[in-house]
Short mmCIF file of C-alpha atoms and ligand atoms in Angstrom, two decimals:
data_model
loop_
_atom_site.label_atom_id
_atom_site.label_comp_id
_atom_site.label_asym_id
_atom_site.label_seq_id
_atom_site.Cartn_x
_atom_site.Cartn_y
_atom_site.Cartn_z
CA UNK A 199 0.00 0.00 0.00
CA UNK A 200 1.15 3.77 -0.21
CA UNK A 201 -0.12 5.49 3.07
CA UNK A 202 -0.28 9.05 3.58
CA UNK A 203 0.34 10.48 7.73
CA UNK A 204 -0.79 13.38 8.57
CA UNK A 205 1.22 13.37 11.40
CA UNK A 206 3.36 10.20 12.00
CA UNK A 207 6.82 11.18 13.86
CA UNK A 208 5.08 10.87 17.59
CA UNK A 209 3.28 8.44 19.13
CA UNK A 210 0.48 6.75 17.45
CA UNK A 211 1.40 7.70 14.26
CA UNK A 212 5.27 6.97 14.79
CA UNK A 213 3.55 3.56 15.86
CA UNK A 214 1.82 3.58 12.29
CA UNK A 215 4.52 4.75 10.04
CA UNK A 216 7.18 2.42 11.91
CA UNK A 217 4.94 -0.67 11.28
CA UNK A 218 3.50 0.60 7.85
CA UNK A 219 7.61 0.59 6.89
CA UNK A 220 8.54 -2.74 8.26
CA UNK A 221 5.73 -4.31 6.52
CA UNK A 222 7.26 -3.19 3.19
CA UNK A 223 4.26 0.06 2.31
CA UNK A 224 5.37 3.11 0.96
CA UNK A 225 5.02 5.88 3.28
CA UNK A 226 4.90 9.89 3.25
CA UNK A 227 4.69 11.44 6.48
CA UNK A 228 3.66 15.22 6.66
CA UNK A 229 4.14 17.19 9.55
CA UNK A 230 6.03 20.54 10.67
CA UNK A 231 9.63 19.06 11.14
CA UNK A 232 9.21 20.00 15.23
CA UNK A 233 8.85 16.59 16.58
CA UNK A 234 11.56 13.93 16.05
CA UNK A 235 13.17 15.25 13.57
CA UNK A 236 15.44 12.68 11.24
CA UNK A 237 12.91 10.32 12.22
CA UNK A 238 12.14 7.84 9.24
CA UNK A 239 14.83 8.57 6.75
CA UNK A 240 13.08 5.84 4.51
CA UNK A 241 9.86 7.29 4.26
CA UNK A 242 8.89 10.49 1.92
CA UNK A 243 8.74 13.76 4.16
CA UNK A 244 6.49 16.61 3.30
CA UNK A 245 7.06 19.80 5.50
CA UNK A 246 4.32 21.87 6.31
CA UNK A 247 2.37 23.49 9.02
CA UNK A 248 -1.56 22.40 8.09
CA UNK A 249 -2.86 25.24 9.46
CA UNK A 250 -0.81 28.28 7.39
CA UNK A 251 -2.95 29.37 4.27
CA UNK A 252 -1.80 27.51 1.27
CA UNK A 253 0.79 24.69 3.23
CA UNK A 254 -1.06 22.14 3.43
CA UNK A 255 -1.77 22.33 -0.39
CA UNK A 256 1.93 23.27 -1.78
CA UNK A 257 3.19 20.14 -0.11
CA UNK A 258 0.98 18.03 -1.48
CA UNK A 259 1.90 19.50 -4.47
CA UNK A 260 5.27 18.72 -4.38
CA UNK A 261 4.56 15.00 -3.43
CA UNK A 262 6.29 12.28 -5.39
CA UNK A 263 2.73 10.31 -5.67
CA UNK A 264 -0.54 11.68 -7.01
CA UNK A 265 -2.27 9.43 -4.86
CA UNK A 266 -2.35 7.00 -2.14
CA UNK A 267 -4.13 3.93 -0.71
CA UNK A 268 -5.23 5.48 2.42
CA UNK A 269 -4.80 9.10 4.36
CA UNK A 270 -4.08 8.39 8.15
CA UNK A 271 -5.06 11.95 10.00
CA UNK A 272 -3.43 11.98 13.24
CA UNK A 273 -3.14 15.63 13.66
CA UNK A 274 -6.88 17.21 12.92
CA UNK A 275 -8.41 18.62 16.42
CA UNK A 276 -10.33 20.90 14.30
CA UNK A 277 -13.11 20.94 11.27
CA UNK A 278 -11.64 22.89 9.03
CA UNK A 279 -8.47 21.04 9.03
CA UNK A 280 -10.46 18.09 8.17
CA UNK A 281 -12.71 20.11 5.47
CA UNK A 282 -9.32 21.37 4.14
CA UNK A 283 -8.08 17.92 3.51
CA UNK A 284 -11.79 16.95 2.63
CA UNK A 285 -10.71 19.54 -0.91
CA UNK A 286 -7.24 18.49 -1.17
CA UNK A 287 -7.62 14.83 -0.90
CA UNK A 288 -10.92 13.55 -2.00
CA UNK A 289 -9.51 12.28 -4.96
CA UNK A 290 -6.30 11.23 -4.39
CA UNK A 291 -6.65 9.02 -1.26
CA UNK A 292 -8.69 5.77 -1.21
CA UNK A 293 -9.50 5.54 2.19
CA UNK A 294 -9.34 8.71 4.92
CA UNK A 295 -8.98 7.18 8.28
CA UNK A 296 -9.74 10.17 11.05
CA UNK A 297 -7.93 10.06 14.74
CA UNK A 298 -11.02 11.05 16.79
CA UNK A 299 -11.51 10.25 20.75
CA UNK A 300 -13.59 8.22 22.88
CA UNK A 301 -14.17 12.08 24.60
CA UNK A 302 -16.67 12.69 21.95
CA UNK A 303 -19.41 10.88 23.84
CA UNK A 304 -21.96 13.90 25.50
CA UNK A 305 -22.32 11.18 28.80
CA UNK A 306 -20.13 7.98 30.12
CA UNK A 307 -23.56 7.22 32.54
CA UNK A 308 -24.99 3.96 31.89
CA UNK A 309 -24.29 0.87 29.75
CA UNK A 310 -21.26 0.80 27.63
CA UNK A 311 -20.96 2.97 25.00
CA UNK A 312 -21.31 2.31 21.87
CA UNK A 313 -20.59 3.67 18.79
CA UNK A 314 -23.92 4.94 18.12
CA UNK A 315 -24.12 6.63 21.78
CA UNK A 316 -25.14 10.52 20.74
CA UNK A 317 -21.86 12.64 21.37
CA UNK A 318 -20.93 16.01 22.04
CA UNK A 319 -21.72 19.67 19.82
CA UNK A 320 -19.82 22.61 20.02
CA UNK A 321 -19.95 25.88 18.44
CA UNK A 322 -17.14 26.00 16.15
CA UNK A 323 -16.98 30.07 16.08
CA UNK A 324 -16.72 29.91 19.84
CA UNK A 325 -14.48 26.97 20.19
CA UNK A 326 -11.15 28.21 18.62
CA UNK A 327 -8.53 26.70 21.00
CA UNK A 328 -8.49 22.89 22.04
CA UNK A 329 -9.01 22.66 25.89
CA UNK A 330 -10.12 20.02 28.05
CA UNK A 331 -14.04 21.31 27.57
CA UNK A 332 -13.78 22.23 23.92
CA UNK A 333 -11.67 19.34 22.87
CA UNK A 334 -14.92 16.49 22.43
CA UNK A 335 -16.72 18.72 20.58
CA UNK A 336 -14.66 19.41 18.35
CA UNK A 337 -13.61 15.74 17.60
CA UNK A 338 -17.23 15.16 16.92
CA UNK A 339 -17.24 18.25 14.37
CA UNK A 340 -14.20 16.77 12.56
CA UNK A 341 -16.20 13.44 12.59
CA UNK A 342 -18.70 15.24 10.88
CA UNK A 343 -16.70 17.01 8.39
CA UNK A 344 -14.75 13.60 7.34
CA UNK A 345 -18.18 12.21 6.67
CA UNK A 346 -19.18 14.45 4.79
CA UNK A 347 -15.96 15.27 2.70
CA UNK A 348 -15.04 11.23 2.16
CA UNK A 349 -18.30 9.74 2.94
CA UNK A 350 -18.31 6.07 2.92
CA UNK A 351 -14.51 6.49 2.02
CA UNK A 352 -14.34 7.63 6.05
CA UNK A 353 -13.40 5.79 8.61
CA UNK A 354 -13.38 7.67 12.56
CA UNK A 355 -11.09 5.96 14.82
CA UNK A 356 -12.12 6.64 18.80
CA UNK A 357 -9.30 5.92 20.81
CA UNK A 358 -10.14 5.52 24.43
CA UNK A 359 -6.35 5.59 26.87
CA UNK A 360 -3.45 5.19 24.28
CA UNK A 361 -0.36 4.19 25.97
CA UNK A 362 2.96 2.51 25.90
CA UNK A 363 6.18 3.85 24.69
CA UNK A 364 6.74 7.14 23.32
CA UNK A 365 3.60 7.94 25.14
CA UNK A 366 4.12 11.96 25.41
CA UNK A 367 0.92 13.00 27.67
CA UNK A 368 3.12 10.86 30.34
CA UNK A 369 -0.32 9.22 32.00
CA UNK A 370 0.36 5.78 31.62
CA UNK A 371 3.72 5.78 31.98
CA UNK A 372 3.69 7.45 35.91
CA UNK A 373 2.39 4.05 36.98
CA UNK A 374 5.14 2.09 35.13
CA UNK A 375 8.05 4.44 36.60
CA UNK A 376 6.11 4.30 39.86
CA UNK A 377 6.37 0.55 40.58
CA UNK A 378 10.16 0.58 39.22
CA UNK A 379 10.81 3.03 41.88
CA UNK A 380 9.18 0.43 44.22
CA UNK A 381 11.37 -1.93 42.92
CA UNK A 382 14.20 0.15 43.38
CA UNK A 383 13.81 1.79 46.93
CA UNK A 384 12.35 0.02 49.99
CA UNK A 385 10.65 3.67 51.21
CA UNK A 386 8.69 3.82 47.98
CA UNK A 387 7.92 0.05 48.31
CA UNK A 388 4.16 1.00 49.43
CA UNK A 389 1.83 2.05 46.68
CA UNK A 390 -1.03 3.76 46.92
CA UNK A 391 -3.99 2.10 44.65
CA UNK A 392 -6.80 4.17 43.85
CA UNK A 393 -10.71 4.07 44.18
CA UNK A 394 -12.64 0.55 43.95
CA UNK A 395 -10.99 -2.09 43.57
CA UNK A 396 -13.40 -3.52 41.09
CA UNK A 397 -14.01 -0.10 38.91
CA UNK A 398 -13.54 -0.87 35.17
CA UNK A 399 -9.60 0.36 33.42
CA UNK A 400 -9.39 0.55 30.05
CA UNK A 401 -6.38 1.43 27.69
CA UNK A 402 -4.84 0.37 24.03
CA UNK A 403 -0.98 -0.06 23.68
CA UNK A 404 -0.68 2.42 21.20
CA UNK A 405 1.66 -0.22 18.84
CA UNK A 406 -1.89 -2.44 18.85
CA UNK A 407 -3.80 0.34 17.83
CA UNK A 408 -1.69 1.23 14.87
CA UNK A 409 -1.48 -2.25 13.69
CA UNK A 410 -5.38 -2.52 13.90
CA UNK A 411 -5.47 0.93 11.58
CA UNK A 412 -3.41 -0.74 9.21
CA UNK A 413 -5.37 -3.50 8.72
CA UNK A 414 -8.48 -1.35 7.96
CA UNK A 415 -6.29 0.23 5.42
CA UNK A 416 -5.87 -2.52 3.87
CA UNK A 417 -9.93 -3.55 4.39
CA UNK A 418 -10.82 -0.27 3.50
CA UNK A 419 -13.51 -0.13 6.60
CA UNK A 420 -16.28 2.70 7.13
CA UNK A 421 -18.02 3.77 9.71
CA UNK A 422 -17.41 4.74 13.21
CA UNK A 423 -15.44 2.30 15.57
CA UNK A 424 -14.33 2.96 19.39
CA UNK A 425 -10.23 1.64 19.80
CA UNK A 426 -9.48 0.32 23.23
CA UNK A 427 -8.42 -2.74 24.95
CA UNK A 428 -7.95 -5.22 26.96
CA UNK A 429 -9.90 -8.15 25.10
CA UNK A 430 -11.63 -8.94 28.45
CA UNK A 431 -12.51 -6.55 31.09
CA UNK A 432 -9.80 -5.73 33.15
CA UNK A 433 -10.40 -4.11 37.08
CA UNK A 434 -8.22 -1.55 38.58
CA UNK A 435 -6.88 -4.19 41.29
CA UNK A 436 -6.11 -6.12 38.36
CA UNK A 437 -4.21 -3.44 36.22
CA UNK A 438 -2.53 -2.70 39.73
CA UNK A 439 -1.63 -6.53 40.46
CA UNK A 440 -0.23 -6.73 37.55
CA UNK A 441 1.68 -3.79 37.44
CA UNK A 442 3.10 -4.95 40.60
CA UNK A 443 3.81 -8.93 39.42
CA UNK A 444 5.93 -7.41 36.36
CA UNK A 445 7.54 -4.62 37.82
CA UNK A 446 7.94 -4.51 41.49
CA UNK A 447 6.86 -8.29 43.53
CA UNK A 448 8.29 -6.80 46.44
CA UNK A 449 5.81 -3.89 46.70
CA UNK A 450 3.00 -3.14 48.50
CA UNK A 451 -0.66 -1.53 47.67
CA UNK A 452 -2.41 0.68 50.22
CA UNK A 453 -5.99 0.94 48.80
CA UNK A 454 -7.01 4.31 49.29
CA UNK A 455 -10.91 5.24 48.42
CA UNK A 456 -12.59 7.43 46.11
CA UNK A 457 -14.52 9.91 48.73
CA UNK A 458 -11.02 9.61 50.67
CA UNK A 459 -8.74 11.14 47.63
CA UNK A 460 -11.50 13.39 45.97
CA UNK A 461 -12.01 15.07 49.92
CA UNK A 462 -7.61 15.70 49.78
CA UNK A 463 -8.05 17.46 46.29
CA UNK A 464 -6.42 14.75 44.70
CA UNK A 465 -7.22 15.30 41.05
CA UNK A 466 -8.64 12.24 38.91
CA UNK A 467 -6.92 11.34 35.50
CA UNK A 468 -3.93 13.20 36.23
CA UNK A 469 -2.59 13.39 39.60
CA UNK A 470 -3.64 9.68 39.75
CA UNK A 471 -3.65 8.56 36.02
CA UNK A 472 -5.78 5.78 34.87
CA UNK A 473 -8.11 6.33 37.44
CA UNK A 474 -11.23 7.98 37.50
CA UNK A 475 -13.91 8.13 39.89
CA UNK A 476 -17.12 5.71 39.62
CA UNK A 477 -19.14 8.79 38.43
CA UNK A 478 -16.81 9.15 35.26
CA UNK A 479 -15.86 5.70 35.30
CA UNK A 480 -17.56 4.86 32.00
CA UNK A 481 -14.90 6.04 30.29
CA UNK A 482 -13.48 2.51 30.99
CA UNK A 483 -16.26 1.05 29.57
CA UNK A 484 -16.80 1.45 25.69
CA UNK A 485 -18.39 -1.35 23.71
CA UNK A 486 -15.28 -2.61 21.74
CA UNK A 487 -17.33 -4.98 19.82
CA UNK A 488 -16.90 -3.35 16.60
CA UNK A 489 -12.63 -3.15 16.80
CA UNK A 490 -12.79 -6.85 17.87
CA UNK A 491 -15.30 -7.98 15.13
CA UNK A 492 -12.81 -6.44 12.73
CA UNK A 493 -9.17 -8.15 13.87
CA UNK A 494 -8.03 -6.44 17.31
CA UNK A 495 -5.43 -7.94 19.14
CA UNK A 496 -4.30 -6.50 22.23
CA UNK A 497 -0.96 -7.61 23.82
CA UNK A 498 -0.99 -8.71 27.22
CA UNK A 499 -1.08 -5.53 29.94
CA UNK A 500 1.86 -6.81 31.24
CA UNK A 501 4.52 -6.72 28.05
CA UNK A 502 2.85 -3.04 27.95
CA UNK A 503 3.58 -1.94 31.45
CA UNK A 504 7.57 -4.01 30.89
CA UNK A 505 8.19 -2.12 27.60
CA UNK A 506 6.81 1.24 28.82
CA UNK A 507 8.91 1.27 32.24
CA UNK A 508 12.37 0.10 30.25
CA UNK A 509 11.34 3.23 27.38
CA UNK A 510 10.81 5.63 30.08
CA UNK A 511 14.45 4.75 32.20
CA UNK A 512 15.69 5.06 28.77
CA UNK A 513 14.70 8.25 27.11
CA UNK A 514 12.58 9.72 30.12
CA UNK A 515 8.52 9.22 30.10
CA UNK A 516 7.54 12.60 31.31
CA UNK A 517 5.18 14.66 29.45
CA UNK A 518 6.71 16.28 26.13
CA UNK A 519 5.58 19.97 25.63
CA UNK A 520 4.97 20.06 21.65
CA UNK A 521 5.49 23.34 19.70
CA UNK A 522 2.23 25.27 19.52
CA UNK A 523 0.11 23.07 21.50
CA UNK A 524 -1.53 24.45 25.31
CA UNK A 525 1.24 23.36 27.47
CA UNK A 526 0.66 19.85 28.99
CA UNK A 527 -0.14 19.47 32.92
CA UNK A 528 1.79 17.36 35.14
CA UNK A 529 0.71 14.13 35.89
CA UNK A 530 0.96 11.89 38.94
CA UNK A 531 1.72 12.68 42.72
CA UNK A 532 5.24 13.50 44.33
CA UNK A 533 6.15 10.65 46.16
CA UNK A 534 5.88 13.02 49.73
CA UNK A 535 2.45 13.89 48.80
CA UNK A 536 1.56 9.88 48.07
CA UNK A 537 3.14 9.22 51.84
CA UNK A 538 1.21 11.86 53.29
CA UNK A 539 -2.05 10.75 51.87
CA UNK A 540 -1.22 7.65 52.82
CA UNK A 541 -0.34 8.25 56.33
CA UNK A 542 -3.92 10.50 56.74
CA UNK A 543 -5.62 7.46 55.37
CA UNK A 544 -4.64 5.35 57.82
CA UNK A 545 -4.89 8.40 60.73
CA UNK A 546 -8.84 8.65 59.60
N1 NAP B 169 -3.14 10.01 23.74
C1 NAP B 169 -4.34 9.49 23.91
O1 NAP B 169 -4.62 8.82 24.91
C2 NAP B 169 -5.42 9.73 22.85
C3 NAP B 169 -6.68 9.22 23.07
C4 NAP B 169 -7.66 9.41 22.09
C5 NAP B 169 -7.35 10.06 20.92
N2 NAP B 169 -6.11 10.56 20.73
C6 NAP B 169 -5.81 11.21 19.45
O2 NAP B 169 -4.79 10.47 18.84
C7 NAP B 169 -4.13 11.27 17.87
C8 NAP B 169 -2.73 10.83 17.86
O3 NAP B 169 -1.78 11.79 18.28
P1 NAP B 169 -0.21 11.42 18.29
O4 NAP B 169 0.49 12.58 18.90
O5 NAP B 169 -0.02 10.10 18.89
O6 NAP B 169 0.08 11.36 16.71
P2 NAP B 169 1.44 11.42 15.90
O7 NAP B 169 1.09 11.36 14.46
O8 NAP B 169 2.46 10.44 16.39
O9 NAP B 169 1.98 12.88 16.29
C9 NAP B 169 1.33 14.05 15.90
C10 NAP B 169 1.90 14.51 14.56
O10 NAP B 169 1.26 15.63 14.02
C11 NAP B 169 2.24 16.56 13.56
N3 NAP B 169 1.61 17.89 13.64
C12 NAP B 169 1.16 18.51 14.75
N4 NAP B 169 0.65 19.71 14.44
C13 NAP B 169 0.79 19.84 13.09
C14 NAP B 169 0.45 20.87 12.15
N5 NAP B 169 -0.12 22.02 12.54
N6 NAP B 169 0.72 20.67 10.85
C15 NAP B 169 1.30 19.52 10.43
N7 NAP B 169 1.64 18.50 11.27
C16 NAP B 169 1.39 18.67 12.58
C17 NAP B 169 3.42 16.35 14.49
O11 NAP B 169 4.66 16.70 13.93
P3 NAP B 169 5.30 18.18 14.11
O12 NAP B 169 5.18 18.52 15.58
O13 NAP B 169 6.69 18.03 13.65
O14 NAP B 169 4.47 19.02 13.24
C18 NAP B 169 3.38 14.84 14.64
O15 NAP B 169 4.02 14.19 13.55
C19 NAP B 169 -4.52 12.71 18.17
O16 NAP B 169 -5.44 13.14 17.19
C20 NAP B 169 -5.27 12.61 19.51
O17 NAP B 169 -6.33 13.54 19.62
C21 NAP B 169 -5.13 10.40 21.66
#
């Protein structure tokens, strides 16, 4: 196949372009240059920043192909970016696949989620920066704009928790570096696990997720489809047990609950990534159906958490401020704060 990225030199689409590559397609990437740069000498580059008047369409001007197999849009957080591609694409790719979000959905109450669950509006005139409230809606307008500038040529991609290596939001990857500092100093050795036990945890290795878009590629698919994993539902005692089993036996959990962490301020999602309180908690718990009907295989937790705690000792897993984007919040607690909450826990 010949693939177009828009995007490709992160995370999910360095996933992509690295796998598209080894399986022998031809790829062009096109980005700004910012991110990795020199990464994938062996795939066509086109420079440009999407969003200057008249980039987007000079580069793929200049492109050695007049046309690929499929477009792989990893970078569109708004409608016009998509409508602009809608113009300068339509003929020339096959297939557009569209990087949208689980965080589309207007409510995570109830039953699962599925892909017909209504989602989120916005007002595009208002919503002219991506924030945590704007950010849904405007997913769901690109959604809309892909449909209606590829039609059944479109397929939207909802990723629920991407993570793994090269993970730059840094979420994921706190819990891997937390139990290797468990492993690695007996005063750390005590964990603190959050919420119910039982609450629902949901995530994709981002490297399973790009080998299930290349395989709609080459299916050409349509349609809406949520992307997360595991296969089976997992429980937060079991992501936690078997974060502990791969990275730190030794260590210990102190389960701390929900009322308990939200009455110290301790913010959800962030502070303590992964979890979320039962009230959000349906995040954890979209229908997959669709992604598993249509060939996705999800590596076991544990290689995830192994391979994400050796890529973050190696190259550092924090959270990677990108040029031009809102800067990124920290994530997870400093380990003085974890012993104090865990000392007031057990004070209560
Ligand atoms: N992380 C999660 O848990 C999660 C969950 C659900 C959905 N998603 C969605 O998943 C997608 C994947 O993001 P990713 O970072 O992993 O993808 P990626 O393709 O690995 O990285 C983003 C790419 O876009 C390029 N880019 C950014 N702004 C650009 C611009 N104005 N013009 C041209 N290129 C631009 C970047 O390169 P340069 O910086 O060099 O331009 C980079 O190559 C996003 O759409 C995100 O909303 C993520």
């Amino acid at each position: 196949m010949h693939l177009l990225i828009l995007g490709g030199t992160r995370f999910l689409g360095r996933h992509l372009a690295d796998q598209a590559l080894a399986a022998g397609h031809q790829v062009t990437l096109l980005h700004r240059g910012h991110s990795n740069p020199g990464l994938f000498p062996e795939a066509e580059h086109l420079i440009a920043d999407r969003d200057q008047s008249g980039a987007l369409a000079s580069a793929l001007q200049g492109a050695s192909s007049s046309g690929w197999d499929a477009a792989i849009d990893t970078s569109a957080y708004f409608p016009r970016q998509v409508r602009l591609a809608a113009e300068l694409l339509g003929d020339r790719v096959g297939q557009y696949q569209l990087i949208s979000s689980i965080s589309v959905y207007a409510s995570f109450e109830g039953l699962a989620i599925d892909e017909s669950t209504p989602r989120l509006t916005v007002d595009e005139a208002q919503a002219t920066a991506v924030t945590g409230a704007t950010y849904g809606g405007l997913k769901a307008a690109c959604e809309d704009a892909a449909e209606e500038g590829f039609g059944e040529r479109a397929l939207v991609v909802r990723p629920g928790l991407l993570v793994g290596p090269w993970d730059p939001t840094g979420r994921f990857t706190w819990w891997a570096e937390r139990f290797a500092r468990a492993a690695a100093d007996e005063e750390q050795a005590e964990v603190l696990a959050p919420g119910h036990p039982q609450g629902p945890v949901q995530c994709i290795d981002a490297r399973d997720a790009a080998a299930w878009l290349l395989h709609q590629a080459e299916a050409c698919t349509s349609g809406a489809c949520n992307l997360t994993g595991p296969e089976e539902p997992l429980s937060m005692a079991e992501f936690m047990a078997t974060a502990q089993r791969t990275l730190a036996p030794a260590s210990r959990l102190c389960w701390v609950d929900e009322d308990f962490l939200l009455a110290q301020g301790v913010a959800p999602w962030s502070e303590l990534p992964v979890w979320l309180p039962a009230a959000s908690s349906g995040v954890h718990r979209a229908d997959i159906g669709r992604a598993l009907a249509t060939g996705l295989q999800c590596r076991p937790l544990a290689q995830t958490l192994a391979d994400t705690a050796a890529w973050a000792a190696a190259e550092g897993g924090g959270p990677v401020q990108s040029a031009g984007a809102p800067p990124r919040p920290a994530v997870g607690l400093a380990p003085a704060r974890e012993a104090a909450l865990r000392e007031a826990w057990r004070k209560r």
